[in-house]
PDB file of C-alpha atoms in Angstrom:
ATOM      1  CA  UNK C   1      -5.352   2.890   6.664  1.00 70.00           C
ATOM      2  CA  UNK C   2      -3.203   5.898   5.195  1.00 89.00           C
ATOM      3  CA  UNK C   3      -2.805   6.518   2.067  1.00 98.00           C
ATOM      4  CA  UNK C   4      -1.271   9.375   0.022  1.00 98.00           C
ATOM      5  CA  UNK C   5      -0.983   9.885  -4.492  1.00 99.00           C
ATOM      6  CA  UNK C   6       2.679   8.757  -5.415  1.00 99.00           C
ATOM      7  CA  UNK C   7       1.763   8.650  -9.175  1.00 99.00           C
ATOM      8  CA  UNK C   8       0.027   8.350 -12.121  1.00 99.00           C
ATOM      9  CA  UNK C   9       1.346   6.540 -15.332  1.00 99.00           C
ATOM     10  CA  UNK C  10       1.018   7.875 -18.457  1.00 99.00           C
ATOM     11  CA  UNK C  11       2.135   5.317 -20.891  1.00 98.00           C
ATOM     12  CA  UNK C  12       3.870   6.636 -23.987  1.00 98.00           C
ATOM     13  CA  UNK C  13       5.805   5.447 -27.257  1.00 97.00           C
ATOM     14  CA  UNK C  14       9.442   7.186 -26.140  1.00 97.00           C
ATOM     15  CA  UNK C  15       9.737   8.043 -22.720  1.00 97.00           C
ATOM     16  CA  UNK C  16      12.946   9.472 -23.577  1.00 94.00           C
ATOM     17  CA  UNK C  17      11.168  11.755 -26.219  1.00 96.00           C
ATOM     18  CA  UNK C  18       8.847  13.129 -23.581  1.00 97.00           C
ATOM     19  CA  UNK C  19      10.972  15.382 -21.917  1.00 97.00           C
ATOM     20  CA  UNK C  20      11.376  17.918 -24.294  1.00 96.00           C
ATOM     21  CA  UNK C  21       7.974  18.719 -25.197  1.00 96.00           C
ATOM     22  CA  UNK C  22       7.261  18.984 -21.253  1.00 96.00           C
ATOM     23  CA  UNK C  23       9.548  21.030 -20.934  1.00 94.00           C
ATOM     24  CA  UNK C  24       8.370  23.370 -23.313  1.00 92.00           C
ATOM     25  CA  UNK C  25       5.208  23.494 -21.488  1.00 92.00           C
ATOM     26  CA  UNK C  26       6.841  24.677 -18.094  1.00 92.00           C
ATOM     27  CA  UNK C  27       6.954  20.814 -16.772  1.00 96.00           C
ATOM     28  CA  UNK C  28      10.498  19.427 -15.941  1.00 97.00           C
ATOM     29  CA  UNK C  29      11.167  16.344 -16.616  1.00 97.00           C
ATOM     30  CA  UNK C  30      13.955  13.895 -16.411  1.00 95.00           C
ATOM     31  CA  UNK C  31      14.418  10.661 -17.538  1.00 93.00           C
ATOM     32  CA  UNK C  32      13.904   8.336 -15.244  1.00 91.00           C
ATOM     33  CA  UNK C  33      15.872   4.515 -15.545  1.00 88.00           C
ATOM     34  CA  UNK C  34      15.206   0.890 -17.039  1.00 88.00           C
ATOM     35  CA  UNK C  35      13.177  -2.012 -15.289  1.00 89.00           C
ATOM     36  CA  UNK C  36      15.885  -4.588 -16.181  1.00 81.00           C
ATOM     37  CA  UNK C  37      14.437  -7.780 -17.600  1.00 84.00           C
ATOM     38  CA  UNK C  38      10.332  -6.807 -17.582  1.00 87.00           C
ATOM     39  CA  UNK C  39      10.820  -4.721 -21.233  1.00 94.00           C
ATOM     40  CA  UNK C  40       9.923  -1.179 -19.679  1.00 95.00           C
ATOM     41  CA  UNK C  41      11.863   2.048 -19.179  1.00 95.00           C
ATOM     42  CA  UNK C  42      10.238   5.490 -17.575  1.00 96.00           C
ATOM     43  CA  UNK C  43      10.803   9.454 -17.287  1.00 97.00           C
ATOM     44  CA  UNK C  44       9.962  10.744 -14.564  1.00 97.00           C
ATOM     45  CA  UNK C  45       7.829  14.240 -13.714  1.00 98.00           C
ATOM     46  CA  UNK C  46       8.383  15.322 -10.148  1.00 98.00           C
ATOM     47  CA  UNK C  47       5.971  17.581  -7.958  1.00 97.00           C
ATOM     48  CA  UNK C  48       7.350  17.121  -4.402  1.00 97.00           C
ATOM     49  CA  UNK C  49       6.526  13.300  -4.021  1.00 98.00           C
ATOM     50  CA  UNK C  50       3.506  13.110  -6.765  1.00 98.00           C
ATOM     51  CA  UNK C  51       4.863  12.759  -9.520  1.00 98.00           C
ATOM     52  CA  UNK C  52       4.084  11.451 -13.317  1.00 99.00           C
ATOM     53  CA  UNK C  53       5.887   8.511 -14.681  1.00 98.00           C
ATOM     54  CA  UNK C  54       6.019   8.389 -18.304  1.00 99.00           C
ATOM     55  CA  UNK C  55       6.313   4.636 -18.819  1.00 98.00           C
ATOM     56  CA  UNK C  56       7.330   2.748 -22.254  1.00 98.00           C
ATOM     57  CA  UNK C  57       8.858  -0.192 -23.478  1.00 96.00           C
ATOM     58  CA  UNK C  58      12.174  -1.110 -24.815  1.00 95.00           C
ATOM     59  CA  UNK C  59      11.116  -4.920 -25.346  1.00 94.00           C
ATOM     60  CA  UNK C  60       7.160  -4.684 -26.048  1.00 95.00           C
ATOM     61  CA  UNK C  61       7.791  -8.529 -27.678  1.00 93.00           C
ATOM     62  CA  UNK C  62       8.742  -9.152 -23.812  1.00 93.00           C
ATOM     63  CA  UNK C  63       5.986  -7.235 -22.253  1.00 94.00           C
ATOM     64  CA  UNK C  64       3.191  -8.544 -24.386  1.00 91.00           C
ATOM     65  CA  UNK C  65       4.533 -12.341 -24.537  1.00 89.00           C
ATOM     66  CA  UNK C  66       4.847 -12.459 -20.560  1.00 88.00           C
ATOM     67  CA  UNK C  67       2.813 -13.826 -17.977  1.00 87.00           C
ATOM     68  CA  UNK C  68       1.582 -10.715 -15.367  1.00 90.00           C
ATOM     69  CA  UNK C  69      -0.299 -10.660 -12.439  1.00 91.00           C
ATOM     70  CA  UNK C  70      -4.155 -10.013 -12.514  1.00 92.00           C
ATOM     71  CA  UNK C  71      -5.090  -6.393 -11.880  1.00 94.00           C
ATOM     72  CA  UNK C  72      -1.284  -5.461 -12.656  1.00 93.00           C
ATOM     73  CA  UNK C  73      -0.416  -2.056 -14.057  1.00 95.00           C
ATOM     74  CA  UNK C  74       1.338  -4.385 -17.085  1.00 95.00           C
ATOM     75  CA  UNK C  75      -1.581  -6.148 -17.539  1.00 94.00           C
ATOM     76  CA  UNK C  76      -3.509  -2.942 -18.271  1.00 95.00           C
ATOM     77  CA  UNK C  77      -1.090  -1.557 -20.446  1.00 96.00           C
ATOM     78  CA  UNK C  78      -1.210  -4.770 -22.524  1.00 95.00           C
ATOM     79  CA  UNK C  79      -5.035  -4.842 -21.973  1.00 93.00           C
ATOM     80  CA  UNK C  80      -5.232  -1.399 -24.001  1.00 94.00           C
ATOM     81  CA  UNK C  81      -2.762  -2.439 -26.672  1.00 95.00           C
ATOM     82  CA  UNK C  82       0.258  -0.163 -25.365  1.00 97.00           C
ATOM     83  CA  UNK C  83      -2.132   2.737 -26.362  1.00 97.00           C
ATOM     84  CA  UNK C  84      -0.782   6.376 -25.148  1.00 98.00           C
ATOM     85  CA  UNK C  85      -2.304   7.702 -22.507  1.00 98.00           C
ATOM     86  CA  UNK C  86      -2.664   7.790 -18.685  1.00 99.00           C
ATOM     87  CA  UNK C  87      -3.278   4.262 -17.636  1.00 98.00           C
ATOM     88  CA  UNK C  88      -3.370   3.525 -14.116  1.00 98.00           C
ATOM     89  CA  UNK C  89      -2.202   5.847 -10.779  1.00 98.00           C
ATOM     90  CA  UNK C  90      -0.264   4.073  -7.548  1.00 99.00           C
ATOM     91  CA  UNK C  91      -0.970   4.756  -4.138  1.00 99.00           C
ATOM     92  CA  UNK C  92       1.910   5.265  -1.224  1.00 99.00           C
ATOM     93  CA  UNK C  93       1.853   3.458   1.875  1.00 98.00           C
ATOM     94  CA  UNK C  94       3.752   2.331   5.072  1.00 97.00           C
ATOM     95  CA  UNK C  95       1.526  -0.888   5.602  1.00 97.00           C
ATOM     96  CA  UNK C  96       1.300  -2.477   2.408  1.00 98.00           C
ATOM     97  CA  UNK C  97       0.564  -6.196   4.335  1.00 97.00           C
ATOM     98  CA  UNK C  98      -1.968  -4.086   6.558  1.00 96.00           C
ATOM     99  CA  UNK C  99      -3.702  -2.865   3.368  1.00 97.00           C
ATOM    100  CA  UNK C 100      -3.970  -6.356   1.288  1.00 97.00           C
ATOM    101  CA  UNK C 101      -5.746  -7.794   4.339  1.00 97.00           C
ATOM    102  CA  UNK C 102      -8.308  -5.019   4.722  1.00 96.00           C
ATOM    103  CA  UNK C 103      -8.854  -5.203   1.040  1.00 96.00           C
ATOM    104  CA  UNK C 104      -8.838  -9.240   0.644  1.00 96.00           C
ATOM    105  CA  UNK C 105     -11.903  -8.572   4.374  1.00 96.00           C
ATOM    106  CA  UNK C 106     -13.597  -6.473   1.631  1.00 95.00           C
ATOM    107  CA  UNK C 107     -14.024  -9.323  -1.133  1.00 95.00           C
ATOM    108  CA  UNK C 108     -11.391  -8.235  -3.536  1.00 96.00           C
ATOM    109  CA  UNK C 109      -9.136 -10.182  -5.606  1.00 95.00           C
ATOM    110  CA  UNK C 110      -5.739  -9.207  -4.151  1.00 97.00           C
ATOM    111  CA  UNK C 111      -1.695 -10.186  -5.350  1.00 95.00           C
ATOM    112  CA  UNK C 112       1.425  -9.516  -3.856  1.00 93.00           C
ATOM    113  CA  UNK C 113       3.241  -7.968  -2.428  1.00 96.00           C
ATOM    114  CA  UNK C 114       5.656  -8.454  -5.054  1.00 94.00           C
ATOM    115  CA  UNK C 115       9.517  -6.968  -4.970  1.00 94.00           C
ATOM    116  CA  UNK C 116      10.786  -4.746  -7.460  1.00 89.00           C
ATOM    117  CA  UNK C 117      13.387  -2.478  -8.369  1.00 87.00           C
ATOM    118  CA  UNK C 118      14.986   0.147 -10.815  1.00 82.00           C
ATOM    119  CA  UNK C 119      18.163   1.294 -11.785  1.00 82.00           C
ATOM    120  CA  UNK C 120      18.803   4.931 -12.661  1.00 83.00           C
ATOM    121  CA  UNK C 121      20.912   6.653 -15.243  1.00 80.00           C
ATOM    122  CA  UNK C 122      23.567   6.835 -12.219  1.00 83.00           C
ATOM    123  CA  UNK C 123      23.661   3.326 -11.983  1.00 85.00           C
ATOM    124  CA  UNK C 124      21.919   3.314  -8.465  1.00 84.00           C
ATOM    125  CA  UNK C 125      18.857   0.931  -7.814  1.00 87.00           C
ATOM    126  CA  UNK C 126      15.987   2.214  -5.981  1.00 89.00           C
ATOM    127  CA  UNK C 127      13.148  -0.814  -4.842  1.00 94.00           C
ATOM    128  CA  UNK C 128      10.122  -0.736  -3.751  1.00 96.00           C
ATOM    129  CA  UNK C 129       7.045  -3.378  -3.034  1.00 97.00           C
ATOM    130  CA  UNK C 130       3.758  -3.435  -5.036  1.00 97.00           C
ATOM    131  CA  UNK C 131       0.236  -4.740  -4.553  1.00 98.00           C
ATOM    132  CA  UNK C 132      -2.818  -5.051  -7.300  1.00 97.00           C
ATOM    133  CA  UNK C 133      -6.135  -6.093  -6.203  1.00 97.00           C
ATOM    134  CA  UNK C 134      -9.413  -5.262  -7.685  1.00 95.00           C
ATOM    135  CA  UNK C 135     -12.448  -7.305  -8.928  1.00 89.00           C
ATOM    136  CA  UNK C 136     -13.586  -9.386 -11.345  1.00 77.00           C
ATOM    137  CA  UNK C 137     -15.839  -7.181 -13.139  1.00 73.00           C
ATOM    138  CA  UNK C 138     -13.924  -3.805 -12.587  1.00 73.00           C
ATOM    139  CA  UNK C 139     -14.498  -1.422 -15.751  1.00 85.00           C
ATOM    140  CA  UNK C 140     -12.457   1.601 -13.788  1.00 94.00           C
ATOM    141  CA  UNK C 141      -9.159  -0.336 -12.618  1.00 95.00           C
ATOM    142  CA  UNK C 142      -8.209   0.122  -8.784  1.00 97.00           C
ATOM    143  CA  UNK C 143      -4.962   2.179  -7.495  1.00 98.00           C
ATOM    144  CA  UNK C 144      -2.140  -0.341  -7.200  1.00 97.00           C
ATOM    145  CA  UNK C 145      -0.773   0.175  -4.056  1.00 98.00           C
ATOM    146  CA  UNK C 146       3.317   0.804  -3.659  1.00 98.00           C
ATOM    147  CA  UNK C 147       5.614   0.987  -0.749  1.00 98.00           C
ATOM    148  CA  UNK C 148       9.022   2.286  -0.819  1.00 97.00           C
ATOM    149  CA  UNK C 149      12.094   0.903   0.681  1.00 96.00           C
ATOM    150  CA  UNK C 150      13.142   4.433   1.879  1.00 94.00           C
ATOM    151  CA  UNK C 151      11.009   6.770   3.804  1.00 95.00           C
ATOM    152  CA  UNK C 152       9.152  10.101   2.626  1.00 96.00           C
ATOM    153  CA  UNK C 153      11.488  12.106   3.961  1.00 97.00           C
ATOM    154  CA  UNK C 154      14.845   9.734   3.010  1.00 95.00           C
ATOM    155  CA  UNK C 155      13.149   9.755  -0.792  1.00 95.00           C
ATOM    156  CA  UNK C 156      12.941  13.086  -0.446  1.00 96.00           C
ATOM    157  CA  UNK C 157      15.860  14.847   0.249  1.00 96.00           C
ATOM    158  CA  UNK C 158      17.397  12.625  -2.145  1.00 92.00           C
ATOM    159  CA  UNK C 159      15.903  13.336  -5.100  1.00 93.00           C
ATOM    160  CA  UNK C 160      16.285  16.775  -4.405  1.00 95.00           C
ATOM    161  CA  UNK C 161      19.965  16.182  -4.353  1.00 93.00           C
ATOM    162  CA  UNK C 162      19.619  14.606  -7.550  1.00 90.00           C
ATOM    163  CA  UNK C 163      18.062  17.608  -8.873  1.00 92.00           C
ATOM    164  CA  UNK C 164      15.049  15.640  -9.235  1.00 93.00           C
ATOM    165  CA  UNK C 165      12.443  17.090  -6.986  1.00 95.00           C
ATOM    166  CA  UNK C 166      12.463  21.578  -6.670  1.00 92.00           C
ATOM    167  CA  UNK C 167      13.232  22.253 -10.092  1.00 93.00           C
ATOM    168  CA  UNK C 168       8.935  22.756 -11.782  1.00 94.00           C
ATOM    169  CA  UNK C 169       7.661  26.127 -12.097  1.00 88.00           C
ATOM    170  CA  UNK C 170       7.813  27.949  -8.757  1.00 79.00           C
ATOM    171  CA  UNK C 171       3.974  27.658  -7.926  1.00 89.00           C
ATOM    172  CA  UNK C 172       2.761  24.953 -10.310  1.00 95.00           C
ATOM    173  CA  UNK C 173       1.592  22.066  -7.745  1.00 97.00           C
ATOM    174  CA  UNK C 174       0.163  18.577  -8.643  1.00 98.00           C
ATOM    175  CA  UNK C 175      -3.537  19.532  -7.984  1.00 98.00           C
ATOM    176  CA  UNK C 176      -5.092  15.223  -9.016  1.00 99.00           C
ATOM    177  CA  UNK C 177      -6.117  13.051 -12.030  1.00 99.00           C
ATOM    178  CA  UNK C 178     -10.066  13.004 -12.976  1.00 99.00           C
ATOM    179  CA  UNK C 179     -11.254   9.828 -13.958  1.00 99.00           C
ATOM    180  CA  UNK C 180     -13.747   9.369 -17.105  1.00 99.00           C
ATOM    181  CA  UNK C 181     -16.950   7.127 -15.036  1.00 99.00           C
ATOM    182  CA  UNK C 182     -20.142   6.366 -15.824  1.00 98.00           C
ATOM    183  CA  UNK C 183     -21.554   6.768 -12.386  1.00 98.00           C
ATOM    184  CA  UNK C 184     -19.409   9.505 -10.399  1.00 98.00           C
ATOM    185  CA  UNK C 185     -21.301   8.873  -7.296  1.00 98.00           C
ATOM    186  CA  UNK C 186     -21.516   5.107  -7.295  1.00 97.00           C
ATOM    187  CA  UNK C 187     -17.700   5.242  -7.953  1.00 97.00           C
ATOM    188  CA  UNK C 188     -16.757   7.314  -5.544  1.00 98.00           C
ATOM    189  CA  UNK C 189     -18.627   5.495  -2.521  1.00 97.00           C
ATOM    190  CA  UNK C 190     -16.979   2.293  -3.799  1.00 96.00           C
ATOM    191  CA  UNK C 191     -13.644   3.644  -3.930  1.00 97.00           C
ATOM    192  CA  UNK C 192     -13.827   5.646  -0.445  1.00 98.00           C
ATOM    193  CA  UNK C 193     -15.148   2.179   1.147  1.00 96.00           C
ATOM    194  CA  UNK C 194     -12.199   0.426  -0.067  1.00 96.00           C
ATOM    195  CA  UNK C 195      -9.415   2.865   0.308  1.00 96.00           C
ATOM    196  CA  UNK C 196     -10.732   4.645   3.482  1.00 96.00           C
ATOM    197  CA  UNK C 197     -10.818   8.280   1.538  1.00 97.00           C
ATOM    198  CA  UNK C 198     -13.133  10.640   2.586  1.00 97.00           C
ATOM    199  CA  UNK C 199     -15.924  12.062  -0.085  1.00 98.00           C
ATOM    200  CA  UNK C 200     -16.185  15.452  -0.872  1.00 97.00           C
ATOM    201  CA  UNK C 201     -19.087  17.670  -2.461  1.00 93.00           C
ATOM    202  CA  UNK C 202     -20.099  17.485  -6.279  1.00 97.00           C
ATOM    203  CA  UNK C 203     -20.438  20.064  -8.372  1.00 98.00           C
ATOM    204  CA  UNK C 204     -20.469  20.849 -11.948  1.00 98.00           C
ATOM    205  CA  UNK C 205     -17.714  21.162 -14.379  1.00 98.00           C
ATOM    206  CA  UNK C 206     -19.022  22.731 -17.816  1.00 97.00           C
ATOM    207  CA  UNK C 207     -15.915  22.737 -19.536  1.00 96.00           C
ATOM    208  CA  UNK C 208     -15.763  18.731 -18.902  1.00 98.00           C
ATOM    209  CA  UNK C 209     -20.025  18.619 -19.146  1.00 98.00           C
ATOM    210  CA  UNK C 210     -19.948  16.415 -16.608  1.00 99.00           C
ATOM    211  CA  UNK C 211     -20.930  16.094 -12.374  1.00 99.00           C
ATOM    212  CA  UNK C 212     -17.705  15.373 -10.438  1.00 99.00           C
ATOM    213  CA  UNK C 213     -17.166  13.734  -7.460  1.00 99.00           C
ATOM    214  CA  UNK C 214     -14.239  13.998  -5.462  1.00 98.00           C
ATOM    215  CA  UNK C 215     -12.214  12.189  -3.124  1.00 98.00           C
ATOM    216  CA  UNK C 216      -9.645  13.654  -0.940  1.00 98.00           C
ATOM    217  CA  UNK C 217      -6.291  12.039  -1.236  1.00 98.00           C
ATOM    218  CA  UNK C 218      -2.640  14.066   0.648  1.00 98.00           C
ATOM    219  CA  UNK C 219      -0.695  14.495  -2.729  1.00 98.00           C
ATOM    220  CA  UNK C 220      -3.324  15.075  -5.123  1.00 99.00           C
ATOM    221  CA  UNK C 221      -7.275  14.476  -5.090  1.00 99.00           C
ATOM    222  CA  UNK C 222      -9.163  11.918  -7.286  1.00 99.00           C
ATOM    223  CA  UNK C 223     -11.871  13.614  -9.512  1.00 99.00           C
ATOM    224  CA  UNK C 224     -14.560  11.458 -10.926  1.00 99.00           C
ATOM    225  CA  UNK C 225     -16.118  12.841 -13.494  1.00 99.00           C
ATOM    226  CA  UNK C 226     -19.923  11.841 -15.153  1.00 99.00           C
ATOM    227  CA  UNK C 227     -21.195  13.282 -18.816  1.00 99.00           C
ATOM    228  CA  UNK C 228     -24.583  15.427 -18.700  1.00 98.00           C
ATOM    229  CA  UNK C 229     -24.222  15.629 -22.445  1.00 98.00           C
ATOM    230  CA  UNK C 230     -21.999  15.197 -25.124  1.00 98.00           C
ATOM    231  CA  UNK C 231     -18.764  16.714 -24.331  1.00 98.00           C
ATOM    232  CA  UNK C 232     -14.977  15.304 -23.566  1.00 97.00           C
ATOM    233  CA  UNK C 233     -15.979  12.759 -20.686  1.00 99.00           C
ATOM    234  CA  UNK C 234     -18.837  11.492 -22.840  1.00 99.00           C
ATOM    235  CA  UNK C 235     -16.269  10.862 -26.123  1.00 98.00           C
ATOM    236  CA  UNK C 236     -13.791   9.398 -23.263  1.00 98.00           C
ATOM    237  CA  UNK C 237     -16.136   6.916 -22.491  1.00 98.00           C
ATOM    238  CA  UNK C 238     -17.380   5.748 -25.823  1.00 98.00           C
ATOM    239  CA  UNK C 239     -14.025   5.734 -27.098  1.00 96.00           C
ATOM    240  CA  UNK C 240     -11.816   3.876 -24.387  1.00 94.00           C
ATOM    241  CA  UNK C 241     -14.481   3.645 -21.643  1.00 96.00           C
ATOM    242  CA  UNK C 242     -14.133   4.397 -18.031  1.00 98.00           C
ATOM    243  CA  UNK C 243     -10.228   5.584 -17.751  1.00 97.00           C
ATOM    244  CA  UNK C 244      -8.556   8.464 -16.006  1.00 99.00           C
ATOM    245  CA  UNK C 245      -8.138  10.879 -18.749  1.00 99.00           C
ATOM    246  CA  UNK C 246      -7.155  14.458 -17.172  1.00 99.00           C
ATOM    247  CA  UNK C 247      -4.030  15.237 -14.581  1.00 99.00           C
ATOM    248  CA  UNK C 248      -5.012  18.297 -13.254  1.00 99.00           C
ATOM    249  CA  UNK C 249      -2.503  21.260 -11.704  1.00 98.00           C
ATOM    250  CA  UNK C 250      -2.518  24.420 -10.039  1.00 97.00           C
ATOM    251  CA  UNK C 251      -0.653  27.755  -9.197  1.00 96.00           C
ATOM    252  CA  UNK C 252      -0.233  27.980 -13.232  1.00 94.00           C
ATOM    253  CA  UNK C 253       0.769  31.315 -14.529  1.00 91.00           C
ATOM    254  CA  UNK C 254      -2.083  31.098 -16.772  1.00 91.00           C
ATOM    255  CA  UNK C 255      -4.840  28.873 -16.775  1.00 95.00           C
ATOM    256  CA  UNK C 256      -5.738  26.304 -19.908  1.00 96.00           C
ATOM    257  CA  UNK C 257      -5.904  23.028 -20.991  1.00 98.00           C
ATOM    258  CA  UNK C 258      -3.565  21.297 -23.681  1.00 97.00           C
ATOM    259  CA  UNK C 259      -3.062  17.822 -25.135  1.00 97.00           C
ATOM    260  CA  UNK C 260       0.187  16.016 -24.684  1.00 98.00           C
ATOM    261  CA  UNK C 261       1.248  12.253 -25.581  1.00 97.00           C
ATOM    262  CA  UNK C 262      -2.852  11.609 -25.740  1.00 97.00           C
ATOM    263  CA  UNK C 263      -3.772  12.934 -22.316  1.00 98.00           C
ATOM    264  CA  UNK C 264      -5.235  16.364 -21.010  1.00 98.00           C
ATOM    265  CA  UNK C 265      -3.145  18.866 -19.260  1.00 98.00           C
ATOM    266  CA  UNK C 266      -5.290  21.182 -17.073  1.00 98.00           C
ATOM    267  CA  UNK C 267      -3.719  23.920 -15.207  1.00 97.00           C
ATOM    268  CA  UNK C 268      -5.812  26.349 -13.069  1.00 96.00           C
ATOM    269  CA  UNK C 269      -3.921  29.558 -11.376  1.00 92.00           C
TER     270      UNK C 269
END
């Protein structure tokens, strides 16, 4: 099974309204289209094909009233009471019927694939298929699992005719997400057995005050991150529990860390 990041959602009040104050950190941004008759609209943050998608409603009465699948990216976002914040991340595949079998073999609770589709500012509608599964107990929510209609190289060259993709800061690259856990280890086994992802070595991050574990994903690593002590993955977890809470970048002109739309925003040279 191959797998590579596509995104990560960070849900926010105004999509619209996002774009601005990106861009005035050195991220472009554009805005992104409407999810006709499921309440949500998105803008969109584009590093080759990782990108962010800042996801909000324009019906939340519709949203919160309707019925969504278990282990849904909605469902989550109504979960957490349309809180701001990064909520869930998507994975890309090629073999998104190949994948729900190996992870319905593995015991999970698994639904779809389901159709959908968007249609841009242009008027254009791009689709795509997407599958949830997790299980019952999950505190840390699984990747959903997404599967374009187009090709990675189709999706591509499109969007950078669209002015889309090629237009971020000329060495800033989409580095991962870190993940707020209570057991970085235990996590990161789990996840590599179900998603095939190979682990790589822990170490110590004492900004975070906290042992991370990663996993190697093309497009942008997963970082799991456990508190040794009070610190910002220890308030993460008593505050929202285990959630990813950080998108990390790199090739920054200057390294730092700053807080937009209630998520981190780590950049490392």
């Amino acid at each position: 099974m191959t797998l590579s990041f596509d995104h990560l959602v960070h849900f926010v009040d105004e999509p619209k309204e996002v774009i601005k104050p990106l861009q005035n950190q050195g991220i472009y941004a554009v805005e992104g289209g409407v999810h006709e008759g499921r309440g949500t609209y998105n803008a969109l943050s584009y590093f080759d094909l990782s990108y962010i998608e800042y996801l909000g409603t324009y019906d939340r009465e519709l949203v919160a009233g309707a019925k969504h699948l278990h282990h849904s990216l909605i469902e989550t976002v109504v979960n957490n009471k349309f809180k701001e914040g990064f909520v869930r991340f998507a994975a890309r595949t090629t073999d998104i019927e190949g994948i729900a079998e190996r992870l319905k073999e593995q015991g999970l609770s698994v639904n779809g694939p389901v159709p959908m589709n968007r249609k841009r500012p242009d008027g254009s509608i791009i689709s795509w298929q997407l599958l949830y599964a997790g299980e019952g107990n999950d505190s840390l929510q699984l990747p959903f699992i997404i599967q374009w209609d187009d090709n990675d190289d189709a999706r591509r060259q499109e969007q950078i005719e669209k002015g889309v993709i090629g237009n971020q800061p000329e060495k800033l690259e989409f580095a991962g997400v870190t993940f707020a856990v209570i057991d970085a280890e235990k996590t990161a086994e789990k996840w590599s057995r179900y998603l095939g992802l190979e682990v790589a070595e822990a170490y110590v991050d004492p900004e975070l005050n906290a042992i991370v574990q990663v996993l190697t994903l093309a497009g942008g690593d997963l970082y799991f991150a456990s508190p040794i002590g009070d610190g910002v993955v220890a308030k993460v977890l008593a505050e929202q529990g285990e959630f990813p809470f950080q998108v990390n970048f790199s090739g920054a002109k200057e390294p730092g860390t700053i807080g937009l739309f209630n998520g981190r925003y780590h950049f490392e040279k």
